[in-house]
Amino acid sequence: MNLLGIDFEDWFHPELIQRHITGLDKTPTVVNGIDKILDWLRKNETFATFFVVGELLEAKPELLDKIINGGHEIAFHTMYHTRIDSPNFKEKFTEEIKLFDKLTSKKSRGFRAPSFSLNHSSSWLIDTLAENNYLYDSSVMPAKTKLYGIPNADIKPYKISSSSLEQNDPSGKITEFPLLTTKLLGYTIPACGGFYLRFLPPKIIERAIKNNMKKGIPATFFIHSWELTPELMPKVELLFSDSFITYHNIGKALSRMDSLIKKFKFTSFERFISENSIN
Ligand SMILES: [Zn+2]
């Protein structure tokens, strides 16, 4: 069984877009794609975890019931899609997680850091999650990329702590689900969804999932809401490289993800934890 997380955010949230749109009108549009995403999951008899940017629940409170009534789970992706290693974010995050608790009636038990920004300067996050009764985190990318990554981290789920981000800490209270990676030409690269799903040939992604399955390790996969509903995603003028990472093959993401969930079994994070007696 593999894990599917939907990073539910709007067109102005991705880090490479945020940098270029100060002052622009930020009216959410992608948020209106929720019914299409839920229909697609229902047709494929698949449950997923929605890592939601909190301000979207303020804009559209019915999101919560729609997600939960579909049998899916809600998890936290910060209130405004802020990198958690931003200066002085720790105090703000403590307020944000309490606000998200209120907005979701304490239904959220998991977290994903925007742009996988969990690293040695933001390891306080794990303590804050434990203090707030969270069960799991999925912010570790066990590969080195230009924007993020903890290359020496374990590739199978483990107990993480603020003093042990990379390896199992038996006293850790939070289960970490590292994102799927693969080896290509001697390098370890992400193979876990998002840009990699759009950029890498589908065969490489499928091979990565199969390799994990052979080892009995779940493949932790993610996709952005705006990749599933590209028709609601406006095209913002960006530098060439930023534009490539954000929009390359955006029209192919849904069909590629659809073919993966037909070939492999995916489920939501809390369901996986209870079915596999991880606690
Ligand atoms: Zn995100």
PDB file of C-alpha atoms and ligand atoms in Angstrom:
ATOM      1  CA  MET A   1       0.000   0.000   0.000  1.00  0.00           C
ATOM      2  CA  ASN A   2       1.253   3.490  -0.877  1.00  0.00           C
ATOM      3  CA  LEU A   3       0.395   6.955   0.427  1.00  0.00           C
ATOM      4  CA  LEU A   4      -1.325   9.756  -1.454  1.00  0.00           C
ATOM      5  CA  GLY A   5      -1.202  13.333  -0.189  1.00  0.00           C
ATOM      6  CA  ILE A   6      -2.888  16.169  -2.072  1.00  0.00           C
ATOM      7  CA  ASP A   7      -1.209  19.480  -1.296  1.00  0.00           C
ATOM      8  CA  PHE A   8      -4.321  21.638  -1.467  1.00  0.00           C
ATOM      9  CA  GLU A   9      -3.257  25.175  -2.280  1.00  0.00           C
ATOM     10  CA  ASP A  10      -4.211  27.984  -4.636  1.00  0.00           C
ATOM     11  CA  TRP A  11      -2.501  29.572  -7.636  1.00  0.00           C
ATOM     12  CA  PHE A  12      -0.691  32.213  -5.535  1.00  0.00           C
ATOM     13  CA  HIS A  13       0.811  29.752  -3.004  1.00  0.00           C
ATOM     14  CA  PRO A  14       3.687  27.972  -4.819  1.00  0.00           C
ATOM     15  CA  GLU A  15       7.001  29.417  -3.631  1.00  0.00           C
ATOM     16  CA  LEU A  16       8.225  30.248  -7.138  1.00  0.00           C
ATOM     17  CA  ILE A  17       5.026  32.240  -7.825  1.00  0.00           C
ATOM     18  CA  GLN A  18       4.824  33.984  -4.414  1.00  0.00           C
ATOM     19  CA  ARG A  19       8.093  35.797  -5.140  1.00  0.00           C
ATOM     20  CA  HIS A  20       6.634  37.539  -8.192  1.00  0.00           C
ATOM     21  CA  ILE A  21       3.144  38.624  -7.206  1.00  0.00           C
ATOM     22  CA  THR A  22       3.385  41.068  -4.327  1.00  0.00           C
ATOM     23  CA  GLY A  23       0.567  43.568  -4.714  1.00  0.00           C
ATOM     24  CA  LEU A  24      -1.496  41.423  -7.101  1.00  0.00           C
ATOM     25  CA  ASP A  25      -5.113  40.579  -6.337  1.00  0.00           C
ATOM     26  CA  LYS A  26      -5.078  37.134  -4.739  1.00  0.00           C
ATOM     27  CA  THR A  27      -8.573  35.805  -5.304  1.00  0.00           C
ATOM     28  CA  PRO A  28      -8.585  32.013  -4.931  1.00  0.00           C
ATOM     29  CA  THR A  29      -9.617  30.065  -8.057  1.00  0.00           C
ATOM     30  CA  VAL A  30      -8.068  26.601  -7.650  1.00  0.00           C
ATOM     31  CA  VAL A  31     -10.073  26.066  -4.471  1.00  0.00           C
ATOM     32  CA  ASN A  32     -13.162  25.676  -6.705  1.00  0.00           C
ATOM     33  CA  GLY A  33     -11.712  22.446  -8.113  1.00  0.00           C
ATOM     34  CA  ILE A  34     -12.449  20.487  -4.944  1.00  0.00           C
ATOM     35  CA  ASP A  35     -15.508  18.689  -6.386  1.00  0.00           C
ATOM     36  CA  LYS A  36     -13.611  17.555  -9.482  1.00  0.00           C
ATOM     37  CA  ILE A  37     -10.798  16.149  -7.304  1.00  0.00           C
ATOM     38  CA  LEU A  38     -13.241  14.380  -4.965  1.00  0.00           C
ATOM     39  CA  ASP A  39     -15.146  12.883  -7.927  1.00  0.00           C
ATOM     40  CA  TRP A  40     -11.908  11.605  -9.422  1.00  0.00           C
ATOM     41  CA  LEU A  41     -10.902   9.934  -6.120  1.00  0.00           C
ATOM     42  CA  ARG A  42     -14.370   8.423  -5.662  1.00  0.00           C
ATOM     43  CA  LYS A  43     -14.357   6.948  -9.161  1.00  0.00           C
ATOM     44  CA  ASN A  44     -10.992   5.382  -8.401  1.00  0.00           C
ATOM     45  CA  GLU A  45     -12.125   4.144  -4.959  1.00  0.00           C
ATOM     46  CA  THR A  46      -9.089   5.807  -3.394  1.00  0.00           C
ATOM     47  CA  PHE A  47      -8.787   7.741  -0.141  1.00  0.00           C
ATOM     48  CA  ALA A  48      -6.249  10.546   0.174  1.00  0.00           C
ATOM     49  CA  THR A  49      -4.953  13.014   2.732  1.00  0.00           C
ATOM     50  CA  PHE A  50      -5.480  16.685   1.878  1.00  0.00           C
ATOM     51  CA  PHE A  51      -2.642  18.870   3.190  1.00  0.00           C
ATOM     52  CA  VAL A  52      -4.590  22.131   3.161  1.00  0.00           C
ATOM     53  CA  VAL A  53      -3.259  25.706   3.257  1.00  0.00           C
ATOM     54  CA  GLY A  54      -5.326  27.053   6.159  1.00  0.00           C
ATOM     55  CA  GLU A  55      -6.407  30.371   4.650  1.00  0.00           C
ATOM     56  CA  LEU A  56      -8.412  28.427   2.044  1.00  0.00           C
ATOM     57  CA  LEU A  57     -10.581  26.991   4.831  1.00  0.00           C
ATOM     58  CA  GLU A  58     -11.283  30.547   5.937  1.00  0.00           C
ATOM     59  CA  ALA A  59     -12.274  31.472   2.362  1.00  0.00           C
ATOM     60  CA  LYS A  60     -14.316  28.308   1.786  1.00  0.00           C
ATOM     61  CA  PRO A  61     -15.270  26.645   5.098  1.00  0.00           C
ATOM     62  CA  GLU A  62     -17.311  23.911   3.349  1.00  0.00           C
ATOM     63  CA  LEU A  63     -14.015  22.393   2.166  1.00  0.00           C
ATOM     64  CA  LEU A  64     -13.632  20.588   5.497  1.00  0.00           C
ATOM     65  CA  ASP A  65     -16.962  18.712   5.340  1.00  0.00           C
ATOM     66  CA  LYS A  66     -16.496  17.885   1.665  1.00  0.00           C
ATOM     67  CA  ILE A  67     -13.109  16.298   2.346  1.00  0.00           C
ATOM     68  CA  ILE A  68     -14.186  14.414   5.489  1.00  0.00           C
ATOM     69  CA  ASN A  69     -17.544  13.279   4.054  1.00  0.00           C
ATOM     70  CA  GLY A  70     -15.686  11.768   1.099  1.00  0.00           C
ATOM     71  CA  GLY A  71     -13.825   9.522   3.553  1.00  0.00           C
ATOM     72  CA  HIS A  72     -10.577  11.473   3.186  1.00  0.00           C
ATOM     73  CA  GLU A  73      -8.414  13.146   5.817  1.00  0.00           C
ATOM     74  CA  ILE A  74      -7.376  16.722   6.425  1.00  0.00           C
ATOM     75  CA  ALA A  75      -3.842  17.728   7.385  1.00  0.00           C
ATOM     76  CA  PHE A  76      -1.943  20.994   7.763  1.00  0.00           C
ATOM     77  CA  HIS A  77       0.232  22.812   5.191  1.00  0.00           C
ATOM     78  CA  THR A  78       0.602  26.123   7.196  1.00  0.00           C
ATOM     79  CA  MET A  79      -1.939  28.969   7.080  1.00  0.00           C
ATOM     80  CA  TYR A  80      -0.349  30.903   4.156  1.00  0.00           C
ATOM     81  CA  HIS A  81       2.135  28.457   2.594  1.00  0.00           C
ATOM     82  CA  THR A  82       5.133  29.931   4.399  1.00  0.00           C
ATOM     83  CA  ARG A  83       8.481  28.097   4.377  1.00  0.00           C
ATOM     84  CA  ILE A  84       8.941  26.876   7.951  1.00  0.00           C
ATOM     85  CA  ASP A  85      12.631  27.826   7.869  1.00  0.00           C
ATOM     86  CA  SER A  86      11.650  31.508   7.339  1.00  0.00           C
ATOM     87  CA  PRO A  87      13.164  33.810  10.003  1.00  0.00           C
ATOM     88  CA  ASN A  88      11.196  33.880  13.280  1.00  0.00           C
ATOM     89  CA  PHE A  89       8.469  31.581  11.984  1.00  0.00           C
ATOM     90  CA  LYS A  90       8.425  29.303  15.058  1.00  0.00           C
ATOM     91  CA  GLU A  91       6.207  31.606  17.175  1.00  0.00           C
ATOM     92  CA  LYS A  92       3.871  32.325  14.267  1.00  0.00           C
ATOM     93  CA  PHE A  93       3.579  28.617  13.536  1.00  0.00           C
ATOM     94  CA  THR A  94       2.447  27.894  17.109  1.00  0.00           C
ATOM     95  CA  GLU A  95      -0.405  30.384  16.586  1.00  0.00           C
ATOM     96  CA  GLU A  96      -1.178  28.980  13.140  1.00  0.00           C
ATOM     97  CA  ILE A  97      -1.461  25.364  14.272  1.00  0.00           C
ATOM     98  CA  LYS A  98      -3.904  26.390  17.018  1.00  0.00           C
ATOM     99  CA  LEU A  99      -5.979  28.375  14.526  1.00  0.00           C
ATOM    100  CA  PHE A 100      -6.019  25.392  12.128  1.00  0.00           C
ATOM    101  CA  ASP A 101      -7.182  23.192  15.040  1.00  0.00           C
ATOM    102  CA  LYS A 102     -10.121  25.547  15.496  1.00  0.00           C
ATOM    103  CA  LEU A 103     -10.950  25.644  11.780  1.00  0.00           C
ATOM    104  CA  THR A 104     -10.910  21.835  11.550  1.00  0.00           C
ATOM    105  CA  SER A 105     -12.366  20.945  14.994  1.00  0.00           C
ATOM    106  CA  LYS A 106      -9.005  19.262  15.782  1.00  0.00           C
ATOM    107  CA  LYS A 107      -9.330  16.795  12.906  1.00  0.00           C
ATOM    108  CA  SER A 108      -5.811  17.407  11.588  1.00  0.00           C
ATOM    109  CA  ARG A 109      -3.145  14.985  12.819  1.00  0.00           C
ATOM    110  CA  GLY A 110      -0.509  15.439  10.110  1.00  0.00           C
ATOM    111  CA  PHE A 111       1.682  18.109   8.556  1.00  0.00           C
ATOM    112  CA  ARG A 112       3.688  18.824   5.416  1.00  0.00           C
ATOM    113  CA  ALA A 113       6.117  21.757   5.241  1.00  0.00           C
ATOM    114  CA  PRO A 114       5.711  23.990   2.160  1.00  0.00           C
ATOM    115  CA  SER A 115       8.581  23.370  -0.284  1.00  0.00           C
ATOM    116  CA  PHE A 116       9.772  20.524   1.993  1.00  0.00           C
ATOM    117  CA  SER A 117      11.408  23.211   4.149  1.00  0.00           C
ATOM    118  CA  LEU A 118      12.044  20.951   7.149  1.00  0.00           C
ATOM    119  CA  ASN A 119      15.799  20.981   7.788  1.00  0.00           C
ATOM    120  CA  HIS A 120      18.262  21.495  10.635  1.00  0.00           C
ATOM    121  CA  SER A 121      17.282  25.157  11.033  1.00  0.00           C
ATOM    122  CA  SER A 122      13.565  24.291  11.359  1.00  0.00           C
ATOM    123  CA  SER A 123      13.763  21.067  13.404  1.00  0.00           C
ATOM    124  CA  TRP A 124      11.718  22.779  16.201  1.00  0.00           C
ATOM    125  CA  LEU A 125       8.719  21.883  14.021  1.00  0.00           C
ATOM    126  CA  ILE A 126       8.713  18.274  15.236  1.00  0.00           C
ATOM    127  CA  ASP A 127       8.443  19.323  18.916  1.00  0.00           C
ATOM    128  CA  THR A 128       5.586  21.705  18.093  1.00  0.00           C
ATOM    129  CA  LEU A 129       3.712  18.954  16.227  1.00  0.00           C
ATOM    130  CA  ALA A 130       4.126  16.582  19.219  1.00  0.00           C
ATOM    131  CA  GLU A 131       2.962  19.269  21.669  1.00  0.00           C
ATOM    132  CA  ASN A 132      -0.168  19.727  19.552  1.00  0.00           C
ATOM    133  CA  ASN A 133      -1.117  16.065  19.502  1.00  0.00           C
ATOM    134  CA  TYR A 134      -0.050  15.434  15.890  1.00  0.00           C
ATOM    135  CA  LEU A 135       0.715  11.881  14.757  1.00  0.00           C
ATOM    136  CA  TYR A 136       2.793  12.273  11.634  1.00  0.00           C
ATOM    137  CA  ASP A 137       4.804  14.510   9.358  1.00  0.00           C
ATOM    138  CA  SER A 138       5.674  14.156   5.682  1.00  0.00           C
ATOM    139  CA  SER A 139       8.219  16.885   4.945  1.00  0.00           C
ATOM    140  CA  VAL A 140      11.475  14.957   4.499  1.00  0.00           C
ATOM    141  CA  MET A 141      12.846  14.593   0.982  1.00  0.00           C
ATOM    142  CA  PRO A 142      15.730  12.102   1.189  1.00  0.00           C
ATOM    143  CA  ALA A 143      17.565  13.625  -1.795  1.00  0.00           C
ATOM    144  CA  LYS A 144      19.491  16.817  -2.447  1.00  0.00           C
ATOM    145  CA  THR A 145      17.855  19.259  -4.861  1.00  0.00           C
ATOM    146  CA  LYS A 146      18.437  22.954  -5.479  1.00  0.00           C
ATOM    147  CA  LEU A 147      15.478  23.980  -3.313  1.00  0.00           C
ATOM    148  CA  TYR A 148      15.382  21.388  -0.515  1.00  0.00           C
ATOM    149  CA  GLY A 149      16.322  17.934   0.709  1.00  0.00           C
ATOM    150  CA  ILE A 150      17.833  15.916   3.577  1.00  0.00           C
ATOM    151  CA  PRO A 151      19.942  13.505   1.516  1.00  0.00           C
ATOM    152  CA  ASN A 152      20.973  11.181   4.371  1.00  0.00           C
ATOM    153  CA  ALA A 153      17.462  10.603   5.707  1.00  0.00           C
ATOM    154  CA  ASP A 154      15.975   7.121   5.905  1.00  0.00           C
ATOM    155  CA  ILE A 155      13.663   6.213   3.020  1.00  0.00           C
ATOM    156  CA  LYS A 156      11.167   4.170   5.067  1.00  0.00           C
ATOM    157  CA  PRO A 157       8.745   5.606   7.671  1.00  0.00           C
ATOM    158  CA  TYR A 158      10.482   6.216  11.017  1.00  0.00           C
ATOM    159  CA  LYS A 159      10.043   7.998  14.344  1.00  0.00           C
ATOM    160  CA  ILE A 160      11.467  11.484  13.897  1.00  0.00           C
ATOM    161  CA  SER A 161      12.513  13.920  16.638  1.00  0.00           C
ATOM    162  CA  SER A 162      13.975  17.418  16.602  1.00  0.00           C
ATOM    163  CA  SER A 163      17.386  15.945  17.481  1.00  0.00           C
ATOM    164  CA  SER A 164      17.098  13.104  14.957  1.00  0.00           C
ATOM    165  CA  LEU A 165      15.660  14.345  11.660  1.00  0.00           C
ATOM    166  CA  GLU A 166      17.331  11.683   9.524  1.00  0.00           C
ATOM    167  CA  GLN A 167      17.096   8.394  11.383  1.00  0.00           C
ATOM    168  CA  ASN A 168      14.729   6.566  13.704  1.00  0.00           C
ATOM    169  CA  ASP A 169      14.598   7.892  17.267  1.00  0.00           C
ATOM    170  CA  PRO A 170      12.838   5.244  19.392  1.00  0.00           C
ATOM    171  CA  SER A 171      11.652   7.962  21.788  1.00  0.00           C
ATOM    172  CA  GLY A 172      10.209  10.066  18.932  1.00  0.00           C
ATOM    173  CA  LYS A 173       6.466  10.737  19.059  1.00  0.00           C
ATOM    174  CA  ILE A 174       5.929  11.727  15.411  1.00  0.00           C
ATOM    175  CA  THR A 175       6.024   9.278  12.490  1.00  0.00           C
ATOM    176  CA  GLU A 176       7.852  10.671   9.484  1.00  0.00           C
ATOM    177  CA  PHE A 177       6.822   9.578   5.985  1.00  0.00           C
ATOM    178  CA  PRO A 178       9.763  10.484   3.710  1.00  0.00           C
ATOM    179  CA  LEU A 179       8.856  11.231   0.085  1.00  0.00           C
ATOM    180  CA  LEU A 180       9.603   8.690  -2.648  1.00  0.00           C
ATOM    181  CA  THR A 181      13.025   8.916  -4.301  1.00  0.00           C
ATOM    182  CA  THR A 182      14.844   6.823  -6.893  1.00  0.00           C
ATOM    183  CA  LYS A 183      18.346   6.347  -8.276  1.00  0.00           C
ATOM    184  CA  LEU A 184      19.119   7.648 -11.752  1.00  0.00           C
ATOM    185  CA  LEU A 185      22.601   7.666 -13.301  1.00  0.00           C
ATOM    186  CA  GLY A 186      24.143   7.332  -9.840  1.00  0.00           C
ATOM    187  CA  TYR A 187      22.155  10.207  -8.322  1.00  0.00           C
ATOM    188  CA  THR A 188      19.295   9.985  -5.849  1.00  0.00           C
ATOM    189  CA  ILE A 189      16.413  12.092  -7.138  1.00  0.00           C
ATOM    190  CA  PRO A 190      12.816  12.705  -6.016  1.00  0.00           C
ATOM    191  CA  ALA A 191      10.223  10.521  -7.790  1.00  0.00           C
ATOM    192  CA  CYS A 192       7.303  11.464  -5.572  1.00  0.00           C
ATOM    193  CA  GLY A 193       4.902  13.567  -7.638  1.00  0.00           C
ATOM    194  CA  GLY A 194       4.609  17.283  -8.347  1.00  0.00           C
ATOM    195  CA  PHE A 195       7.226  18.514 -10.827  1.00  0.00           C
ATOM    196  CA  TYR A 196       8.862  15.051 -10.945  1.00  0.00           C
ATOM    197  CA  LEU A 197       5.600  13.424 -12.021  1.00  0.00           C
ATOM    198  CA  ARG A 198       5.326  15.964 -14.849  1.00  0.00           C
ATOM    199  CA  PHE A 199       9.004  15.917 -15.837  1.00  0.00           C
ATOM    200  CA  LEU A 200      10.251  12.320 -15.457  1.00  0.00           C
ATOM    201  CA  PRO A 201       9.157   9.615 -17.911  1.00  0.00           C
ATOM    202  CA  PRO A 202       6.260   7.663 -16.305  1.00  0.00           C
ATOM    203  CA  LYS A 203       8.312   4.441 -16.469  1.00  0.00           C
ATOM    204  CA  ILE A 204      10.887   5.854 -14.034  1.00  0.00           C
ATOM    205  CA  ILE A 205       8.191   6.770 -11.512  1.00  0.00           C
ATOM    206  CA  GLU A 206       6.578   3.334 -11.853  1.00  0.00           C
ATOM    207  CA  ARG A 207       9.945   1.634 -11.362  1.00  0.00           C
ATOM    208  CA  ALA A 208      10.538   3.700  -8.196  1.00  0.00           C
ATOM    209  CA  ILE A 209       7.158   2.641  -6.746  1.00  0.00           C
ATOM    210  CA  LYS A 210       7.831  -1.024  -7.621  1.00  0.00           C
ATOM    211  CA  ASN A 211      11.304  -0.888  -6.028  1.00  0.00           C
ATOM    212  CA  ASN A 212       9.795   0.353  -2.771  1.00  0.00           C
ATOM    213  CA  MET A 213       7.051  -2.271  -2.900  1.00  0.00           C
ATOM    214  CA  LYS A 214       9.672  -5.031  -3.303  1.00  0.00           C
ATOM    215  CA  LYS A 215      11.325  -3.802  -0.102  1.00  0.00           C
ATOM    216  CA  GLY A 216       7.975  -3.537   1.721  1.00  0.00           C
ATOM    217  CA  ILE A 217       8.277   0.253   1.949  1.00  0.00           C
ATOM    218  CA  PRO A 218       5.247   2.425   1.081  1.00  0.00           C
ATOM    219  CA  ALA A 219       5.819   4.966  -1.684  1.00  0.00           C
ATOM    220  CA  THR A 220       4.862   8.390  -0.296  1.00  0.00           C
ATOM    221  CA  PHE A 221       3.460  10.372  -3.195  1.00  0.00           C
ATOM    222  CA  PHE A 222       2.052  13.888  -3.532  1.00  0.00           C
ATOM    223  CA  ILE A 223       0.256  15.994  -6.085  1.00  0.00           C
ATOM    224  CA  HIS A 224      -0.833  19.631  -5.974  1.00  0.00           C
ATOM    225  CA  SER A 225      -4.511  20.522  -6.270  1.00  0.00           C
ATOM    226  CA  TRP A 226      -3.596  22.928  -9.108  1.00  0.00           C
ATOM    227  CA  GLU A 227      -1.983  20.092 -11.070  1.00  0.00           C
ATOM    228  CA  LEU A 228      -5.271  18.164 -10.951  1.00  0.00           C
ATOM    229  CA  THR A 229      -7.270  21.227 -12.061  1.00  0.00           C
ATOM    230  CA  PRO A 230      -4.907  23.115 -14.413  1.00  0.00           C
ATOM    231  CA  GLU A 231      -7.925  24.819 -16.034  1.00  0.00           C
ATOM    232  CA  LEU A 232      -8.288  26.855 -12.805  1.00  0.00           C
ATOM    233  CA  MET A 233      -4.585  27.769 -12.615  1.00  0.00           C
ATOM    234  CA  PRO A 234      -3.763  31.151 -14.187  1.00  0.00           C
ATOM    235  CA  LYS A 235      -0.420  31.437 -15.969  1.00  0.00           C
ATOM    236  CA  VAL A 236       1.747  33.963 -14.137  1.00  0.00           C
ATOM    237  CA  GLU A 237       4.773  35.527 -15.891  1.00  0.00           C
ATOM    238  CA  LEU A 238       7.869  34.003 -14.267  1.00  0.00           C
ATOM    239  CA  LEU A 239      11.551  33.602 -15.019  1.00  0.00           C
ATOM    240  CA  PHE A 240      12.091  30.771 -17.500  1.00  0.00           C
ATOM    241  CA  SER A 241      13.405  28.231 -14.952  1.00  0.00           C
ATOM    242  CA  ASP A 242      10.697  29.034 -12.384  1.00  0.00           C
ATOM    243  CA  SER A 243       8.029  28.836 -15.068  1.00  0.00           C
ATOM    244  CA  PHE A 244       9.380  25.452 -16.220  1.00  0.00           C
ATOM    245  CA  ILE A 245       9.271  23.994 -12.696  1.00  0.00           C
ATOM    246  CA  THR A 246       5.767  25.340 -12.083  1.00  0.00           C
ATOM    247  CA  TYR A 247       3.987  24.777 -15.399  1.00  0.00           C
ATOM    248  CA  HIS A 248       5.928  22.169 -17.433  1.00  0.00           C
ATOM    249  CA  ASN A 249       3.507  19.446 -18.627  1.00  0.00           C
ATOM    250  CA  ILE A 250       0.828  20.734 -16.252  1.00  0.00           C
ATOM    251  CA  GLY A 251      -1.836  19.397 -18.618  1.00  0.00           C
ATOM    252  CA  LYS A 252      -0.442  15.855 -18.242  1.00  0.00           C
ATOM    253  CA  ALA A 253      -0.380  15.635 -14.428  1.00  0.00           C
ATOM    254  CA  LEU A 254      -3.947  14.380 -13.948  1.00  0.00           C
ATOM    255  CA  SER A 255      -3.730  11.648 -16.593  1.00  0.00           C
ATOM    256  CA  ARG A 256      -0.342  10.482 -15.255  1.00  0.00           C
ATOM    257  CA  MET A 257      -1.625  10.401 -11.672  1.00  0.00           C
ATOM    258  CA  ASP A 258      -4.801   8.671 -12.842  1.00  0.00           C
ATOM    259  CA  SER A 259      -2.791   5.932 -14.481  1.00  0.00           C
ATOM    260  CA  LEU A 260      -0.709   5.474 -11.281  1.00  0.00           C
ATOM    261  CA  ILE A 261      -3.714   5.128  -8.988  1.00  0.00           C
ATOM    262  CA  LYS A 262      -5.173   2.557 -11.386  1.00  0.00           C
ATOM    263  CA  LYS A 263      -1.916   0.547 -11.389  1.00  0.00           C
ATOM    264  CA  PHE A 264      -0.934   0.839  -7.707  1.00  0.00           C
ATOM    265  CA  LYS A 265      -2.905   1.024  -4.442  1.00  0.00           C
ATOM    266  CA  PHE A 266      -2.794   4.331  -2.561  1.00  0.00           C
ATOM    267  CA  THR A 267      -4.403   5.330   0.721  1.00  0.00           C
ATOM    268  CA  SER A 268      -4.532   8.197   3.241  1.00  0.00           C
ATOM    269  CA  PHE A 269      -1.946   8.640   6.022  1.00  0.00           C
ATOM    270  CA  GLU A 270      -4.041   8.018   9.173  1.00  0.00           C
ATOM    271  CA  ARG A 271      -5.657   5.010   7.537  1.00  0.00           C
ATOM    272  CA  PHE A 272      -2.202   3.647   6.727  1.00  0.00           C
ATOM    273  CA  ILE A 273      -1.027   4.258  10.312  1.00  0.00           C
ATOM    274  CA  SER A 274      -3.981   2.419  11.853  1.00  0.00           C
ATOM    275  CA  GLU A 275      -3.890  -0.457   9.335  1.00  0.00           C
ATOM    276  CA  ASN A 276      -0.182  -0.977   9.907  1.00  0.00           C
ATOM    277  CA  SER A 277      -0.260  -0.573  13.700  1.00  0.00           C
ATOM    278  CA  ILE A 278       2.171   2.351  13.644  1.00  0.00           C
ATOM    279  CA  ASN A 279       1.766   4.543  16.714  1.00  0.00           C
TER     280      ASN A 279
HETATM  281 ZN    ZN B   1       2.737  23.332  -0.992  1.00  0.00          ZN
END
